[in-house]
PDB file of C-alpha atoms in Angstrom:
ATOM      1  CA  UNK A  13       2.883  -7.881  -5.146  1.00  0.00           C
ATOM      2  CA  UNK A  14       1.249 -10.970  -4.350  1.00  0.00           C
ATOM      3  CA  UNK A  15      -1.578 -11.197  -2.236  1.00  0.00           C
ATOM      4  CA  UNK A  16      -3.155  -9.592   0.929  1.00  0.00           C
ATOM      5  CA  UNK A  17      -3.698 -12.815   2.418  1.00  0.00           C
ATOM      6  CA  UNK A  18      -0.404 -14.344   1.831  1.00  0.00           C
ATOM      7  CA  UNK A  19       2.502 -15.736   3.522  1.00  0.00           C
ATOM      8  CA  UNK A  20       5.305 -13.388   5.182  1.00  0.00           C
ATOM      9  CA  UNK A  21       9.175 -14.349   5.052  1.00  0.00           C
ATOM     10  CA  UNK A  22       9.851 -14.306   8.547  1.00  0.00           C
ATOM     11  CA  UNK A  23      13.441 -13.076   7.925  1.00  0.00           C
ATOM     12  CA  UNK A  24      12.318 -10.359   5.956  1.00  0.00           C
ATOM     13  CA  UNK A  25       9.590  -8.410   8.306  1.00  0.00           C
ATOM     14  CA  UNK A  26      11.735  -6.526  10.707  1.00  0.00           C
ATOM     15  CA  UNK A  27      13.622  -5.130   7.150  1.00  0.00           C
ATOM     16  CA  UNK A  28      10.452  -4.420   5.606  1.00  0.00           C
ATOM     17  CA  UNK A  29       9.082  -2.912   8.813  1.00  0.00           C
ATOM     18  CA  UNK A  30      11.761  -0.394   8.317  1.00  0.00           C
ATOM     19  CA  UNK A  31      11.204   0.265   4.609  1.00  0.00           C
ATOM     20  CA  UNK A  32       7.110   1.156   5.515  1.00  0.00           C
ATOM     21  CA  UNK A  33       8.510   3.487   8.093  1.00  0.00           C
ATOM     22  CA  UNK A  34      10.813   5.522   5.571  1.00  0.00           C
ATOM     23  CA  UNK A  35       8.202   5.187   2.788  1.00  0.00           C
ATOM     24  CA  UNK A  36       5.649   7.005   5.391  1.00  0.00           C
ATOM     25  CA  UNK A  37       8.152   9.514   6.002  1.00  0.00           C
ATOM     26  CA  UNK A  38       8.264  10.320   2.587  1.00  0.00           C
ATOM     27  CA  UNK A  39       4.927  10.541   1.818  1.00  0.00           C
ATOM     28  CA  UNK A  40       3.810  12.363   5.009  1.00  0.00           C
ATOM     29  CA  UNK A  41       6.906  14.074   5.852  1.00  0.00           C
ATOM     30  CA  UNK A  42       7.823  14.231   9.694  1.00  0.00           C
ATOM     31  CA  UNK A  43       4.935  14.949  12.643  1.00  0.00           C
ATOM     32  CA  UNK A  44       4.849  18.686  13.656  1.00  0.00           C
ATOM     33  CA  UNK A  45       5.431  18.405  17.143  1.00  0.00           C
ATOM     34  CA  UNK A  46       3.822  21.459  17.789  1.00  0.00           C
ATOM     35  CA  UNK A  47       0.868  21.792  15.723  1.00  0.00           C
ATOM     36  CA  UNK A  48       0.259  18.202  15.070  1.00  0.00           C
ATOM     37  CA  UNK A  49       0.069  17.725  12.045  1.00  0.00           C
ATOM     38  CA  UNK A  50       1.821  16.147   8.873  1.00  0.00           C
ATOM     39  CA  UNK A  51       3.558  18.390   6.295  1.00  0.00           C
ATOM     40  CA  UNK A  52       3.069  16.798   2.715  1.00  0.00           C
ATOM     41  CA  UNK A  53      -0.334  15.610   4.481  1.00  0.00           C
ATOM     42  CA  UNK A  54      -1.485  19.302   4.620  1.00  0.00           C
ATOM     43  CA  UNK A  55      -0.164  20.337   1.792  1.00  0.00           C
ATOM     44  CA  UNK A  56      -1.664  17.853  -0.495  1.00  0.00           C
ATOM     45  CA  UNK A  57      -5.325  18.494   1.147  1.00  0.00           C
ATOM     46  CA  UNK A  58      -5.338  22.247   0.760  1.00  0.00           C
ATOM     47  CA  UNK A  59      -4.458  21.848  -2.913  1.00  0.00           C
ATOM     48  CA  UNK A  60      -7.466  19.745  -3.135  1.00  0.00           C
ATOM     49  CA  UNK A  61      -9.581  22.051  -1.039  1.00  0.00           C
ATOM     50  CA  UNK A  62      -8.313  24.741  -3.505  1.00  0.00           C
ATOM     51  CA  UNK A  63      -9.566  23.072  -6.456  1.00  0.00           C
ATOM     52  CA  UNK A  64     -11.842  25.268  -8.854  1.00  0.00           C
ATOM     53  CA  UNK A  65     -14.431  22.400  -9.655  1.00  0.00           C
ATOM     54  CA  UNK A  66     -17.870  23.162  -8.021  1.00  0.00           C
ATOM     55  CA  UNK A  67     -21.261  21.367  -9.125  1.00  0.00           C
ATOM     56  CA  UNK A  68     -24.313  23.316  -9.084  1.00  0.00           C
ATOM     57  CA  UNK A  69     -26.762  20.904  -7.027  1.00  0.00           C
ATOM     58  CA  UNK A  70     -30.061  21.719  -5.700  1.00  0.00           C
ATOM     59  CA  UNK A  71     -28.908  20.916  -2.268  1.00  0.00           C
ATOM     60  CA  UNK A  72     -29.043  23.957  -0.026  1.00  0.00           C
ATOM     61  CA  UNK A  73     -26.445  24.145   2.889  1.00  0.00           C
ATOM     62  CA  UNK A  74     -29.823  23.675   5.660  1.00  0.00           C
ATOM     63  CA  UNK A  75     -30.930  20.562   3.544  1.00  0.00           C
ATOM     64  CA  UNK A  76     -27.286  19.345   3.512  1.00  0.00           C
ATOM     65  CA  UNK A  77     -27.134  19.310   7.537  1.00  0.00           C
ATOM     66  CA  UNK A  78     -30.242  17.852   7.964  1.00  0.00           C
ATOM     67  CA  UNK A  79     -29.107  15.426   5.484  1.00  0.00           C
ATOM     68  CA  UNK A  80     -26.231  14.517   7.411  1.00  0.00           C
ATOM     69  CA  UNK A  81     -27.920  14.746  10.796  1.00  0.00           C
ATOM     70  CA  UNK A  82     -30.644  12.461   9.684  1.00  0.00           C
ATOM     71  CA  UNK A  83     -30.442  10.372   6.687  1.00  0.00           C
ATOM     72  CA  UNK A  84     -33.608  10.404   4.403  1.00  0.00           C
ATOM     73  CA  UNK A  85     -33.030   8.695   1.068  1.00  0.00           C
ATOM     74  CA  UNK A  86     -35.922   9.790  -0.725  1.00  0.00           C
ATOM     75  CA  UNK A  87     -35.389  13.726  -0.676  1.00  0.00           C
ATOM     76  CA  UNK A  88     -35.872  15.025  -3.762  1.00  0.00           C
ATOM     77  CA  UNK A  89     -32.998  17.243  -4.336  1.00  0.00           C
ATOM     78  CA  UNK A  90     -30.920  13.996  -4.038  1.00  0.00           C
ATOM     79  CA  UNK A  91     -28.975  14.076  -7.473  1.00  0.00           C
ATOM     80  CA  UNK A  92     -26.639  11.359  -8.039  1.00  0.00           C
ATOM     81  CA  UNK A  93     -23.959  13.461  -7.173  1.00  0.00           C
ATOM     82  CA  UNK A  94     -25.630  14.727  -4.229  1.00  0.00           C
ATOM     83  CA  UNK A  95     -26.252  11.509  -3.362  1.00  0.00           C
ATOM     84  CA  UNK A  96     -22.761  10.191  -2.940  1.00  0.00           C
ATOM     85  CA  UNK A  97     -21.234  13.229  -1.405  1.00  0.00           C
ATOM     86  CA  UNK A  98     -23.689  12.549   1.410  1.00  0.00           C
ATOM     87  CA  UNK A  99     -22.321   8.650   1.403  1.00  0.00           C
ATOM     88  CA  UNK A 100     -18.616  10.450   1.390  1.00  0.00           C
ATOM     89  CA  UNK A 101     -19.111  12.357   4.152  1.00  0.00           C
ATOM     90  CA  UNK A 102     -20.574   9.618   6.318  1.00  0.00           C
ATOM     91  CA  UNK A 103     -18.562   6.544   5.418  1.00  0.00           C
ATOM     92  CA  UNK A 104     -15.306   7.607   7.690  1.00  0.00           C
ATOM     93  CA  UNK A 105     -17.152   8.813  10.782  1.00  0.00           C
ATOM     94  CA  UNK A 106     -16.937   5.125  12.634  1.00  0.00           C
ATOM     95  CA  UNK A 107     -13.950   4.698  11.937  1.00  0.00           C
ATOM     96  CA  UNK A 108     -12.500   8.210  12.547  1.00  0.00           C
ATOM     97  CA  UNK A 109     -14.224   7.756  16.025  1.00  0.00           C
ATOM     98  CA  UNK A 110     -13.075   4.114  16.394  1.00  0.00           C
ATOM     99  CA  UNK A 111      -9.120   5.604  16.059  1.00  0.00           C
ATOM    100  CA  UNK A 112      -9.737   8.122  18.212  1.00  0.00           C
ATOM    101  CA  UNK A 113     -10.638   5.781  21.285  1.00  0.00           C
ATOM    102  CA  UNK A 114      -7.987   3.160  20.113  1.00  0.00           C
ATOM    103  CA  UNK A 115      -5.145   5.774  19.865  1.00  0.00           C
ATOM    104  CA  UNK A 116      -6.301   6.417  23.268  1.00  0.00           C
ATOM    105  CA  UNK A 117      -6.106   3.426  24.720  1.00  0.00           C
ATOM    106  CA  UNK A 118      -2.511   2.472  22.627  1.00  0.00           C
ATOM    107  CA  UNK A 119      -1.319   5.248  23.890  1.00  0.00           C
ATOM    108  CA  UNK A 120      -2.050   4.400  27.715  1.00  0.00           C
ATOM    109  CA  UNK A 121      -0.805   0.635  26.809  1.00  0.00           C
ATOM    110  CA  UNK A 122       2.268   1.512  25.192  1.00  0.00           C
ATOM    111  CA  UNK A 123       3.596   4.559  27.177  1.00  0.00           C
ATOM    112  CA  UNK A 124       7.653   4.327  26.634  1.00  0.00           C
ATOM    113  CA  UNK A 125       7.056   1.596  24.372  1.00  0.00           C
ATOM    114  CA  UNK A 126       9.225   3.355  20.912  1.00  0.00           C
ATOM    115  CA  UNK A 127       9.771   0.286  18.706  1.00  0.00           C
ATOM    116  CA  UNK A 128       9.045  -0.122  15.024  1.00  0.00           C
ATOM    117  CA  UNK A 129       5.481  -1.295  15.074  1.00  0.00           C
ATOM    118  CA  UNK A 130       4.702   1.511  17.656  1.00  0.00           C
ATOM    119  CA  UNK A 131       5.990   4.294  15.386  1.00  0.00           C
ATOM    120  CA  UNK A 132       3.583   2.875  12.456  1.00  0.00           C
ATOM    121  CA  UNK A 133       0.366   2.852  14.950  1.00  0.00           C
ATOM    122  CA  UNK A 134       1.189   6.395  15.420  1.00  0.00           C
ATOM    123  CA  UNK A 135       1.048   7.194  11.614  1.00  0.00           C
ATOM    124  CA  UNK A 136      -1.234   4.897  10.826  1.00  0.00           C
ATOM    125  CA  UNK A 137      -3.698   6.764  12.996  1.00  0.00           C
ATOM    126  CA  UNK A 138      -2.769   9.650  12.181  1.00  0.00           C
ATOM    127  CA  UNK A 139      -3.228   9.231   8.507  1.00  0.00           C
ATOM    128  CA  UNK A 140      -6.707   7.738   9.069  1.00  0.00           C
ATOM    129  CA  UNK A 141      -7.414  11.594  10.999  1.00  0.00           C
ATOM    130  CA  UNK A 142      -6.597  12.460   7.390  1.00  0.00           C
ATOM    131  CA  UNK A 143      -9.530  10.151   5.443  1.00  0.00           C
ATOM    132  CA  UNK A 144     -12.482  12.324   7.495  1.00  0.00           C
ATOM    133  CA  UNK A 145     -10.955  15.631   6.476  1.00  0.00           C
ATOM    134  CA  UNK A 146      -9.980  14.493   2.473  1.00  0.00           C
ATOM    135  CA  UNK A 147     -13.620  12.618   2.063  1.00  0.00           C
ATOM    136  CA  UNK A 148     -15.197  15.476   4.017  1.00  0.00           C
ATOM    137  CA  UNK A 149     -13.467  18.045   2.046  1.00  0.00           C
ATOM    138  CA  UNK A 150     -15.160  17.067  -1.077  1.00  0.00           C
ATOM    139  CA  UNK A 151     -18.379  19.383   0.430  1.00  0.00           C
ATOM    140  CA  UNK A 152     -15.934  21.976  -0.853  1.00  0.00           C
ATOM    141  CA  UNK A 153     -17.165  20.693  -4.569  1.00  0.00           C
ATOM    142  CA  UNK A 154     -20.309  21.480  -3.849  1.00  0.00           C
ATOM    143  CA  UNK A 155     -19.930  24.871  -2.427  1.00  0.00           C
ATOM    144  CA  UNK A 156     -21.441  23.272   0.876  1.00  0.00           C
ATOM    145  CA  UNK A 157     -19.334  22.497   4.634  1.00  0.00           C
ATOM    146  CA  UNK A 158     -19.831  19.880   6.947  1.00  0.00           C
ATOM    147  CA  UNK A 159     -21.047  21.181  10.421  1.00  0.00           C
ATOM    148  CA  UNK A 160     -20.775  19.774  13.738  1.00  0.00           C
ATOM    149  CA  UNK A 161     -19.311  16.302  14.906  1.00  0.00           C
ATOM    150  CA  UNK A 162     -20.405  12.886  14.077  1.00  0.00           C
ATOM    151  CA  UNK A 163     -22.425  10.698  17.351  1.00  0.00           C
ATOM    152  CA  UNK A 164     -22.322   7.369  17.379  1.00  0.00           C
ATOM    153  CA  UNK A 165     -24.947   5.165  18.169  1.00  0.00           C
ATOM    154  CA  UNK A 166     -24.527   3.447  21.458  1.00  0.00           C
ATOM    155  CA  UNK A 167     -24.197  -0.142  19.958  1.00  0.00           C
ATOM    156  CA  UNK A 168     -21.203   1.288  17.743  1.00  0.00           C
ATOM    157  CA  UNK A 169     -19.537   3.239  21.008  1.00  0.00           C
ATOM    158  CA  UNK A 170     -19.979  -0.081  22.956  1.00  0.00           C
ATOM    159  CA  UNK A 171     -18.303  -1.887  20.253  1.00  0.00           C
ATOM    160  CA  UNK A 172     -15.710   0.189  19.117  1.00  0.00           C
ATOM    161  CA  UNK A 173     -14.472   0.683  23.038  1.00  0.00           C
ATOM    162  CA  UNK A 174     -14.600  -2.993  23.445  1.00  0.00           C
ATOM    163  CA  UNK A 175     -12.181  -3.213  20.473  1.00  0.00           C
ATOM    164  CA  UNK A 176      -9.926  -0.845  21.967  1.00  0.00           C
ATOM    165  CA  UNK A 177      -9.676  -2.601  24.964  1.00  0.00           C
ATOM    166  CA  UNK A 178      -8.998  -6.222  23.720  1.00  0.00           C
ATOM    167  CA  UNK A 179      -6.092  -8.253  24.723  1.00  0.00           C
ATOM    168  CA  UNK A 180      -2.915  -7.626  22.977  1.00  0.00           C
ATOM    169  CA  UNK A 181      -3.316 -10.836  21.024  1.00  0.00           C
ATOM    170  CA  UNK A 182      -6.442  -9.510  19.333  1.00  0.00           C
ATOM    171  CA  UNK A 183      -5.333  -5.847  18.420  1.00  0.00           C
ATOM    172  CA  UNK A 184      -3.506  -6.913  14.903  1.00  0.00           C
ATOM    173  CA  UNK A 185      -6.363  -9.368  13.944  1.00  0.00           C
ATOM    174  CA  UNK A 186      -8.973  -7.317  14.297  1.00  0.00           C
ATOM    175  CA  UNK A 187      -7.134  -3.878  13.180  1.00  0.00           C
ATOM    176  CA  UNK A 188      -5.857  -6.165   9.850  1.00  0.00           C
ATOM    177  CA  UNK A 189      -9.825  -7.459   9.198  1.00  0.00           C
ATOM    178  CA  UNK A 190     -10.812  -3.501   9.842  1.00  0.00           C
ATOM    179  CA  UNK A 191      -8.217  -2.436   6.814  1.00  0.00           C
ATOM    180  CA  UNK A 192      -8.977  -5.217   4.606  1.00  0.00           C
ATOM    181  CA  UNK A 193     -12.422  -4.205   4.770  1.00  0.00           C
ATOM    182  CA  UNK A 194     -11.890  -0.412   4.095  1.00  0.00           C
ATOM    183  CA  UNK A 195      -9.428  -1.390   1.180  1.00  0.00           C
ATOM    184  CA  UNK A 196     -12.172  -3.173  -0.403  1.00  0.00           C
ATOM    185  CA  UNK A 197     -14.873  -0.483   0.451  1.00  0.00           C
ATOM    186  CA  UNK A 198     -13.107   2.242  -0.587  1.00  0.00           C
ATOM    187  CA  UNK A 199     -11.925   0.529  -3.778  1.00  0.00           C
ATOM    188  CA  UNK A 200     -16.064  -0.437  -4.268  1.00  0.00           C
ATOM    189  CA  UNK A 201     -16.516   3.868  -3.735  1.00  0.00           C
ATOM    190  CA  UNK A 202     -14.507   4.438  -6.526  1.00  0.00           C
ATOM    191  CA  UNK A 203     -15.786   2.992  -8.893  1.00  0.00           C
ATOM    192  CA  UNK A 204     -19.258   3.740  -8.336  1.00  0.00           C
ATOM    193  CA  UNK A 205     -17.623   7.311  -8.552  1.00  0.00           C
ATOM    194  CA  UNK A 206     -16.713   6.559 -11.899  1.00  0.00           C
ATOM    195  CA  UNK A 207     -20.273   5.175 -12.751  1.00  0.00           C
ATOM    196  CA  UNK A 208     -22.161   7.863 -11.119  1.00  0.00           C
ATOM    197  CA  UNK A 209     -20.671  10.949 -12.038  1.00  0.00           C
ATOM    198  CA  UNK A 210     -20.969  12.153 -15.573  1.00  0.00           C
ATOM    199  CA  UNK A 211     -19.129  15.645 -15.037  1.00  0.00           C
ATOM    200  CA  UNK A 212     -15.859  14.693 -16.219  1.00  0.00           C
ATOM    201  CA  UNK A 213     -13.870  17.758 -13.581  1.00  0.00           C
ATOM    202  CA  UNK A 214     -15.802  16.424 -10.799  1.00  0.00           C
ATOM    203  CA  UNK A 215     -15.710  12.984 -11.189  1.00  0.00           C
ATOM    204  CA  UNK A 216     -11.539  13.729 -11.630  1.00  0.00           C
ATOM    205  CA  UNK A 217     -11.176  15.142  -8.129  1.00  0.00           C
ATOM    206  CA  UNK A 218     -13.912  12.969  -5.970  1.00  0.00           C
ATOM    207  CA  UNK A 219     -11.404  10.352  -7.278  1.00  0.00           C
ATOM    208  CA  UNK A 220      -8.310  12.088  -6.592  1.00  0.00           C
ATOM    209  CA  UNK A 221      -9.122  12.112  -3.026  1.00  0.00           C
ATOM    210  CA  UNK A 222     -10.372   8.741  -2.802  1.00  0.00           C
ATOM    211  CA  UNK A 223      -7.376   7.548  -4.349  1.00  0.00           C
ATOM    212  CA  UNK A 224      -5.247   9.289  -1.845  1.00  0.00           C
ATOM    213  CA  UNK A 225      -6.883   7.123   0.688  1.00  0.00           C
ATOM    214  CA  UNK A 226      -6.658   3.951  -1.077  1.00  0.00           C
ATOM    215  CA  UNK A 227      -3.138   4.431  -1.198  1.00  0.00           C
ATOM    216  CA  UNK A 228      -2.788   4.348   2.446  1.00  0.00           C
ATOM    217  CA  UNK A 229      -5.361   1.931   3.428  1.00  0.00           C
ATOM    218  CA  UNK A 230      -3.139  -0.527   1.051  1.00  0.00           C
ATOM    219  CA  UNK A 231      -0.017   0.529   3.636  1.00  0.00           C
ATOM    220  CA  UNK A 232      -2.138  -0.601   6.265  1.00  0.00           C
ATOM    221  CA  UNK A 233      -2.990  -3.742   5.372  1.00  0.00           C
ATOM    222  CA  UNK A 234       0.793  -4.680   4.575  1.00  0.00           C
ATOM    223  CA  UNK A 235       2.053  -3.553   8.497  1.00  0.00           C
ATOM    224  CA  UNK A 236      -0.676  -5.850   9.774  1.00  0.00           C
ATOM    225  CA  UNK A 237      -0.100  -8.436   7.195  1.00  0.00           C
ATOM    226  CA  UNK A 238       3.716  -8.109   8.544  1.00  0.00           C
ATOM    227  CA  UNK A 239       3.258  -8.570  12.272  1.00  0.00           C
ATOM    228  CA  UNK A 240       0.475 -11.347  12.255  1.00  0.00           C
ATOM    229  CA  UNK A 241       0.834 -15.285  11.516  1.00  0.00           C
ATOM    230  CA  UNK A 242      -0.478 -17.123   9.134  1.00  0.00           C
ATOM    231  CA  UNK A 243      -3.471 -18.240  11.631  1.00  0.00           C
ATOM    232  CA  UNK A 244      -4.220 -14.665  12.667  1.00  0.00           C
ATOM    233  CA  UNK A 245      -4.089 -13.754   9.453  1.00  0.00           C
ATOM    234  CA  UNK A 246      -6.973 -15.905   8.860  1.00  0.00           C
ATOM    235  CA  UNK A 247      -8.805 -14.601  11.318  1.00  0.00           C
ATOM    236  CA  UNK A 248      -8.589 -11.394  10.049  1.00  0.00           C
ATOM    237  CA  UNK A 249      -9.651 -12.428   7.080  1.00  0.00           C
ATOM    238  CA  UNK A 250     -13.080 -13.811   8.504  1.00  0.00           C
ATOM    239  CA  UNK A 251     -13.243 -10.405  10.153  1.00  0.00           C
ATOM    240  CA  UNK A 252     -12.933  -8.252   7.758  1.00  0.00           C
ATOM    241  CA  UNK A 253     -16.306 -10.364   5.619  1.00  0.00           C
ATOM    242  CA  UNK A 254     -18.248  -9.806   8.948  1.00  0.00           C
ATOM    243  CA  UNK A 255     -16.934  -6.202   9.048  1.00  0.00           C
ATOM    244  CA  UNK A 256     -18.237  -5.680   5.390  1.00  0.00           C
ATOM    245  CA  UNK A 257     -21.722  -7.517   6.338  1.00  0.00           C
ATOM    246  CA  UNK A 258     -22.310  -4.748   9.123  1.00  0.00           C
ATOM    247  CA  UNK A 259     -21.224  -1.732   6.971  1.00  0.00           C
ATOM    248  CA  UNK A 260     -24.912  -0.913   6.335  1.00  0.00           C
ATOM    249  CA  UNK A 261     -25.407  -0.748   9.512  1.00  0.00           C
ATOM    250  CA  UNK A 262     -22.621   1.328  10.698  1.00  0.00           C
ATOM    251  CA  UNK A 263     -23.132   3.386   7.456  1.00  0.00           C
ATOM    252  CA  UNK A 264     -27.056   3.203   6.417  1.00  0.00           C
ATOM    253  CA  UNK A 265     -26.225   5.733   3.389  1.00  0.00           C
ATOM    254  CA  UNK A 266     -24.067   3.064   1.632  1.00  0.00           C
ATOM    255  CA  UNK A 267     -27.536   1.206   1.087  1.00  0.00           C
ATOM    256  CA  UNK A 268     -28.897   3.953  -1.152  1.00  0.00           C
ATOM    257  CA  UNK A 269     -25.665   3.678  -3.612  1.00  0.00           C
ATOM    258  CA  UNK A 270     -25.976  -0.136  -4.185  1.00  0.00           C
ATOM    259  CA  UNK A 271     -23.938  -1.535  -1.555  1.00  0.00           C
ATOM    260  CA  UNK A 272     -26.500  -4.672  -1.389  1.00  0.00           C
ATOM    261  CA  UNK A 273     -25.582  -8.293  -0.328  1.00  0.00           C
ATOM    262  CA  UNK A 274     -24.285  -9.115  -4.070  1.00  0.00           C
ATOM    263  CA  UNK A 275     -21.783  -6.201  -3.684  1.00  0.00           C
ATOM    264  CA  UNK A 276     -20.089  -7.194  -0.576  1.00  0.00           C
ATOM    265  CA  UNK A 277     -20.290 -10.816  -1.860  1.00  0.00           C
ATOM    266  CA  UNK A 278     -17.753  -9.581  -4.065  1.00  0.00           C
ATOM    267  CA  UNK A 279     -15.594  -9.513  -1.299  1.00  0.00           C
ATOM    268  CA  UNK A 280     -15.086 -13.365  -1.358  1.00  0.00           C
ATOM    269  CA  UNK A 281     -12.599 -13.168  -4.337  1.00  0.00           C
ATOM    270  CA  UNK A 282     -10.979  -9.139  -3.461  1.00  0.00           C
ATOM    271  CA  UNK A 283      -7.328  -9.241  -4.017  1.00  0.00           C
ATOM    272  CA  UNK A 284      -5.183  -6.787  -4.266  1.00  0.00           C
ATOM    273  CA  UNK A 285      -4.654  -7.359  -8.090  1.00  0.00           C
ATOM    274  CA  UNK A 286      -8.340  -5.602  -8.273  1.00  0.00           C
ATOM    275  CA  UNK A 287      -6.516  -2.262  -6.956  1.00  0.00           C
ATOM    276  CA  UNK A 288      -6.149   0.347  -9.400  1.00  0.00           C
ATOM    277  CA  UNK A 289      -3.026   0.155 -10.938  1.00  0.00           C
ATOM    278  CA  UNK A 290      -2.272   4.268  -9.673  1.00  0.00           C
ATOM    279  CA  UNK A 291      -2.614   2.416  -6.100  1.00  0.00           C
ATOM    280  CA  UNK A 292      -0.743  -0.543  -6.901  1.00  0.00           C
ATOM    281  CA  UNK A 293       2.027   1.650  -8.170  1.00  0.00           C
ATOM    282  CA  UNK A 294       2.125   4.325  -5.662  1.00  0.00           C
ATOM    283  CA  UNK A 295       0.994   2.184  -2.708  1.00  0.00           C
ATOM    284  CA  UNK A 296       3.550   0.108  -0.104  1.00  0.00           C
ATOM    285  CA  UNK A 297       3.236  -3.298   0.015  1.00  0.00           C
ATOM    286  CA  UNK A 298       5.444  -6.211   1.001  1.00  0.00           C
TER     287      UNK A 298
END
């Protein structure tokens, strides 16, 4: 593994291509046509919604919702652990949204289109649909659920549809800078998992399930790597640092966890020798 920035072998990325789509296939298993979903994908979250491990808050299920419905720092029954399940539960909606109106608007743009970087849009997106539920599962730990479905502001909705809809030439740029971004804020989460949670069971399987999406957002990052040029690649670079400047904004809760300006300056020097090594070692990347 070298470096998520790095040159790609141009004789080597239809080949490697290939290898991401068998190591998806093996990780997810095949798409259900007729329930929609992914086998090993479903399997692994119910075994973590099965889990034992429940922490005995102060957070009722009513102050939960209006938690979630609107954000108010200051509440006193915010425990540390309280605290960042409200942050998990939050930190995928944009995006979850955001693939929802892209895979819309792929799928209109590249009806009949079956080639290789088609197939891995499809399971890209279809793993992301798999973040919301494993980070909103972790409720589950708390003997709490989440209710009702996330509304974007209208600055986000105007943004993310404008993203859908930009010319081909954009798509991979700005789709590479959007998974560079979540491998470094996801990577961030966990360890302020580790530094905020003293209950050694719970702190075990809030990581679990954010390492299950670290291992994919590294996949992520490699197709895009594999399909862009060295130029675009640099422009996904620059996007993903203004994508990281406006996570605040898109996520307010992050604020209240110590994701501050010297945080996501840290971003400047992310590589993907920061990774856990579990995500190194389980993760594709070529």
């Amino acid at each position: 593994m070298s470096s998520f920035y790095g040159p790609v072998d141009d004789q080597q990325r239809e080949q490697s291509l290939s290898a991401y789509i068998a190591y998806l296939n093996e990780r997810n298993g095949l798409l259900d046509p007729a329930t929609g979903t992914l086998p090993n994908r479903e399997a692994s979250l119910s075994a973590m919604n099965a889990s034992p491990v429940r922490y005995e808050g102060r957070l009722s299920q009513a102050d939960f919702d209006r938690l979630l419905t609107k954000w108010d720092p200051s509440d006193s029954a915010l425990t540390p652990e309280m605290l960042l399940l409200v942050v998990l539960c939050r930190m995928n909606d944009g995006e979850a949204y955001g693939v929802r109106v892209v895979k819309a608007a792929q799928e209109q743009r590249n009806r009949g289109v079956n080639d290789l970087r088609t197939k891995v849009i499809s399971f890209a997106q279809e793993e992301e649909e798999y973040h919301t539920r494993i980070l909103k599962g972790a409720a589950h730990h708390f003997a709490l659920d989440v209710k009702g479905e996330y509304k974007p502001s209208l600055a986000l909705k105007g943004l993310i549809h404008a993203m859908a809809r930009a010319p081909k030439p954009l798509f991979h740029p700005i789709l590479y800078g959007s998974e560079v971004a979540g491998v470094f804020l996801f990577n961030w989460m966990l360890g302020r998992i580790r530094e905020m949670v003293t209950e050694p069971a719970l702190r075990e399987a809030l990581e679990q399930r954010m390492m299950e999406i670290l291992v994919d957002e590294m996949g992520h990052v490699a197709f895009n790597r594999l399909v862009l040029s060295e130029r675009a690649r640099g422009i996904g670079k620059f996007l993903a640092g203004q994508t990281i400047k406006g996570m605040t904004w898109i996520t307010p809760e992050l604020s209240a966890i110590g994701f501050n300006t010297q945080a996501q300056a840290a971003f400047a020097d992310f590589d993907i020798d920061q990774l856990p090594e579990e995500a190194r070692r389980r993760g594709f990347f070529a």
